[in-house]
CSV table of C-alpha atoms in Angstrom, one decimal:
chain,number,residue,atom,x,y,z
A,228,UNK,CA,27.4,-93.0,104.0
A,229,UNK,CA,25.2,-91.5,101.4
A,230,UNK,CA,26.3,-92.3,97.8
A,231,UNK,CA,25.9,-89.4,95.5
A,232,UNK,CA,24.9,-90.3,92.0
A,233,UNK,CA,25.2,-87.9,89.0
A,234,UNK,CA,22.0,-86.8,87.5
A,235,UNK,CA,21.5,-88.8,84.3
A,236,UNK,CA,20.7,-86.8,81.2
A,237,UNK,CA,17.7,-87.5,79.2
A,238,UNK,CA,18.1,-86.7,75.5
A,239,UNK,CA,15.0,-85.6,73.3
A,240,UNK,CA,14.8,-87.4,69.9
A,241,UNK,CA,15.4,-85.1,66.9
A,242,UNK,CA,14.5,-85.2,63.3
A,243,UNK,CA,15.2,-83.0,60.2
A,244,UNK,CA,12.5,-81.1,58.4
A,245,UNK,CA,12.9,-79.3,55.2
A,246,UNK,CA,10.3,-76.9,53.7
A,247,UNK,CA,11.1,-77.3,50.0
A,248,UNK,CA,11.5,-74.5,47.4
A,249,UNK,CA,8.1,-74.4,46.0
A,250,UNK,CA,6.2,-73.9,49.4
A,251,UNK,CA,8.7,-71.7,51.1
A,252,UNK,CA,6.2,-68.9,50.9
A,253,UNK,CA,4.2,-70.9,53.5
A,254,UNK,CA,7.2,-71.0,56.0
A,255,UNK,CA,5.4,-69.2,58.8
A,256,UNK,CA,2.1,-71.1,58.3
A,257,UNK,CA,4.0,-74.4,58.4
A,258,UNK,CA,6.1,-73.5,61.4
A,259,UNK,CA,3.0,-72.6,63.3
A,260,UNK,CA,1.5,-76.2,62.5
A,261,UNK,CA,4.8,-77.8,63.5
A,262,UNK,CA,4.8,-75.8,66.9
A,263,UNK,CA,1.1,-76.5,67.6
A,264,UNK,CA,1.9,-80.2,67.0
A,265,UNK,CA,4.1,-80.6,70.0
A,266,UNK,CA,7.5,-80.0,68.4
A,267,UNK,CA,10.3,-77.6,69.4
A,268,UNK,CA,12.4,-76.1,66.7
A,269,UNK,CA,15.9,-76.2,68.1
A,270,UNK,CA,17.8,-75.1,64.9
A,271,UNK,CA,16.7,-73.5,61.8
A,272,UNK,CA,18.6,-72.4,58.7
A,273,UNK,CA,17.6,-71.0,55.2
A,274,UNK,CA,19.9,-72.0,52.4
A,275,UNK,CA,20.1,-72.9,48.8
A,276,UNK,CA,21.6,-76.2,47.8
A,277,UNK,CA,23.6,-76.8,44.6
A,278,UNK,CA,22.7,-79.8,42.5
A,279,UNK,CA,25.9,-81.5,43.7
A,280,UNK,CA,24.9,-81.0,47.4
A,281,UNK,CA,21.4,-82.3,46.6
A,282,UNK,CA,22.9,-85.4,45.0
A,283,UNK,CA,25.0,-85.9,48.2
A,284,UNK,CA,22.0,-85.4,50.5
A,285,UNK,CA,19.8,-87.8,48.5
A,286,UNK,CA,22.6,-90.3,47.9
A,287,UNK,CA,20.4,-93.2,48.9
A,288,UNK,CA,18.1,-92.3,45.9
A,289,UNK,CA,20.9,-92.4,43.3
A,290,UNK,CA,20.2,-94.5,40.4
A,291,UNK,CA,16.4,-94.1,40.6
A,292,UNK,CA,14.5,-92.8,37.5
A,293,UNK,CA,13.4,-89.6,39.3
A,294,UNK,CA,16.8,-88.8,40.8
A,295,UNK,CA,17.8,-86.1,38.3
A,296,UNK,CA,14.4,-84.4,38.6
A,297,UNK,CA,14.6,-84.6,42.4
A,298,UNK,CA,18.0,-82.8,42.6
A,299,UNK,CA,17.0,-80.2,40.1
A,300,UNK,CA,13.7,-79.6,42.0
A,301,UNK,CA,15.6,-79.3,45.5
A,302,UNK,CA,18.3,-76.9,44.1
A,303,UNK,CA,15.8,-74.8,42.2
A,304,UNK,CA,15.5,-72.2,45.0
A,305,UNK,CA,16.0,-71.6,48.8
A,306,UNK,CA,14.8,-74.2,51.4
A,307,UNK,CA,14.3,-73.9,55.0
A,308,UNK,CA,15.9,-76.7,57.2
A,309,UNK,CA,14.8,-77.3,60.8
A,310,UNK,CA,15.8,-79.6,63.5
A,311,UNK,CA,12.7,-80.7,65.4
A,312,UNK,CA,12.8,-82.1,68.8
A,313,UNK,CA,10.1,-84.0,70.9
A,314,UNK,CA,9.5,-87.5,72.2
A,315,UNK,CA,9.4,-90.0,69.2
A,316,UNK,CA,10.2,-87.0,66.9
A,317,UNK,CA,10.9,-89.1,63.8
A,318,UNK,CA,7.8,-91.2,63.8
A,319,UNK,CA,5.6,-88.2,64.8
A,320,UNK,CA,6.9,-86.0,62.0
A,321,UNK,CA,6.5,-88.8,59.6
A,322,UNK,CA,2.9,-89.1,60.5
A,323,UNK,CA,2.3,-85.4,60.3
A,324,UNK,CA,3.9,-85.4,56.9
A,325,UNK,CA,1.8,-88.0,55.4
A,326,UNK,CA,2.6,-90.3,52.3
A,327,UNK,CA,5.3,-89.1,50.0
A,328,UNK,CA,2.9,-88.9,47.1
A,329,UNK,CA,0.9,-85.9,47.7
A,330,UNK,CA,-1.9,-87.1,45.3
A,331,UNK,CA,-2.3,-90.3,47.4
A,332,UNK,CA,-1.9,-88.2,50.7
A,333,UNK,CA,-5.0,-86.2,49.7
A,334,UNK,CA,-7.0,-89.4,49.5
A,335,UNK,CA,-5.6,-91.3,52.4
A,336,UNK,CA,-4.4,-88.6,54.8
A,337,UNK,CA,-6.3,-85.5,53.8
A,338,UNK,CA,-5.1,-83.4,56.8
A,339,UNK,CA,-1.3,-84.3,56.5
A,340,UNK,CA,1.2,-81.6,55.4
A,341,UNK,CA,1.9,-83.1,52.1
A,342,UNK,CA,-1.8,-83.3,51.3
A,343,UNK,CA,-2.1,-79.6,52.2
A,344,UNK,CA,1.1,-78.3,50.6
A,345,UNK,CA,2.3,-80.9,48.1
A,346,UNK,CA,1.7,-81.1,44.3
A,347,UNK,CA,2.6,-84.6,43.3
A,348,UNK,CA,4.9,-87.5,44.2
A,349,UNK,CA,8.2,-85.3,43.5
A,350,UNK,CA,7.0,-81.9,44.6
A,351,UNK,CA,5.6,-83.0,48.0
A,352,UNK,CA,6.3,-79.9,49.9
A,353,UNK,CA,8.3,-81.2,52.7
A,354,UNK,CA,11.1,-83.6,53.7
A,355,UNK,CA,11.4,-85.7,56.8
A,356,UNK,CA,13.9,-88.2,57.9
A,357,UNK,CA,12.9,-91.9,57.7
A,358,UNK,CA,14.8,-93.2,60.8
A,359,UNK,CA,16.7,-92.0,63.7
A,360,UNK,CA,20.0,-92.9,62.0
A,361,UNK,CA,19.1,-91.1,58.8
A,362,UNK,CA,17.9,-88.1,61.0
A,363,UNK,CA,21.5,-88.0,62.6
A,364,UNK,CA,23.2,-88.1,59.1
A,365,UNK,CA,20.9,-85.5,57.6
A,366,UNK,CA,21.3,-83.2,60.6
A,367,UNK,CA,24.9,-83.3,60.4
A,368,UNK,CA,24.7,-82.7,56.5
A,369,UNK,CA,22.6,-79.6,56.8
A,370,UNK,CA,24.0,-78.4,60.4
A,371,UNK,CA,27.7,-79.6,60.4
A,372,UNK,CA,28.2,-77.9,63.8
A,373,UNK,CA,25.4,-79.8,65.5
A,374,UNK,CA,26.2,-81.9,68.4
A,375,UNK,CA,23.9,-85.1,68.6
A,376,UNK,CA,23.7,-87.0,71.8
A,377,UNK,CA,22.5,-90.7,71.8
A,378,UNK,CA,18.9,-91.5,73.0
A,379,UNK,CA,19.0,-93.4,76.3
A,380,UNK,CA,18.1,-97.1,76.2
A,381,UNK,CA,18.3,-100.1,78.4
A,382,UNK,CA,19.6,-99.6,82.0
A,383,UNK,CA,20.1,-95.8,81.4
A,384,UNK,CA,16.7,-95.4,80.7
A,385,UNK,CA,15.4,-97.4,83.6
A,386,UNK,CA,17.7,-95.5,85.9
A,387,UNK,CA,16.2,-92.3,84.9
A,388,UNK,CA,12.7,-93.5,85.3
A,389,UNK,CA,13.3,-94.9,88.7
A,390,UNK,CA,15.2,-91.9,89.9
A,391,UNK,CA,13.0,-89.0,88.6
A,392,UNK,CA,9.9,-90.0,86.6
A,393,UNK,CA,8.4,-92.6,89.2
A,394,UNK,CA,8.9,-90.4,92.3
A,395,UNK,CA,7.7,-87.3,90.7
A,396,UNK,CA,4.6,-89.0,89.3
A,397,UNK,CA,3.9,-90.6,92.7
A,398,UNK,CA,4.1,-87.2,94.4
A,399,UNK,CA,1.9,-85.6,91.8
A,400,UNK,CA,-0.7,-88.3,92.2
A,401,UNK,CA,-0.6,-88.1,96.0
A,402,UNK,CA,-1.1,-84.3,95.7
A,403,UNK,CA,-3.8,-84.9,93.3
A,404,UNK,CA,-5.7,-87.1,95.8
A,405,UNK,CA,-5.4,-84.5,98.5
A,406,UNK,CA,-6.5,-81.6,96.2
A,407,UNK,CA,-9.3,-83.2,94.5
A,408,UNK,CA,-9.5,-80.6,91.6
A,409,UNK,CA,-12.5,-80.4,89.3
A,410,UNK,CA,-10.4,-81.4,86.3
A,411,UNK,CA,-7.8,-83.7,87.6
A,412,UNK,CA,-6.1,-84.3,84.3
A,413,UNK,CA,-5.4,-80.7,83.7
A,414,UNK,CA,-4.4,-80.1,87.3
A,415,UNK,CA,-2.0,-83.1,87.2
A,416,UNK,CA,-0.4,-81.9,83.9
A,417,UNK,CA,0.2,-78.3,85.4
A,418,UNK,CA,1.5,-79.9,88.6
A,419,UNK,CA,4.1,-82.1,86.6
A,420,UNK,CA,5.3,-79.2,84.5
A,421,UNK,CA,5.8,-77.1,87.6
A,422,UNK,CA,7.6,-79.8,89.6
A,423,UNK,CA,9.7,-81.3,86.6
A,424,UNK,CA,13.0,-82.1,88.3
A,425,UNK,CA,15.0,-82.1,85.0
A,426,UNK,CA,13.3,-79.7,82.6
A,427,UNK,CA,14.9,-80.0,79.1
A,428,UNK,CA,17.1,-77.0,78.0
A,429,UNK,CA,16.4,-76.6,74.4
A,430,UNK,CA,17.9,-73.7,72.4
A,431,UNK,CA,16.2,-71.9,69.5
A,432,UNK,CA,18.8,-70.8,67.1
A,433,UNK,CA,18.6,-69.4,63.6
A,434,UNK,CA,21.6,-69.5,61.4
A,435,UNK,CA,21.7,-67.9,57.9
């Protein structure tokens, strides 16, 4: 008797990105850099936070010397908030942002977004979640209607790899050996995209 197993779902990690008030004029340019860095923008929203909302958003910074200036800065004009998705989204977005102090970023990470668009430690141009848990919390704050699914770990992740990734990769490598293309890496990448058994279904939605 054949046992039918439900197809396991694989969830793409998400993080929150915010284009801050003083660089909102660079929105299209920054979005282009985000997309070219391998991220999907699955939700986007332009809004202006009140000082009270900023205080609630940055509650972990409460009591620090710069807290009043931070809430005043973040509530000074419109912001663009985006939910970004890709594998290891949190760590990749933090790497793309660079150090929180834009002056330091220009020295140590000159090609980072904060080096390019930030002014100083406070006005650093963009926000990124520090961890997966903070990303979930911040996404729910900005996008209260968002449905966040857990990232698979342990046996669920192993089941997905054994059922889908390994057989697909083996079939791709077998086809590669038969085809013997001039550029094997590009050929294999195209083959895997075409034969992906569980293509992610990401929605791009903009809410004002």
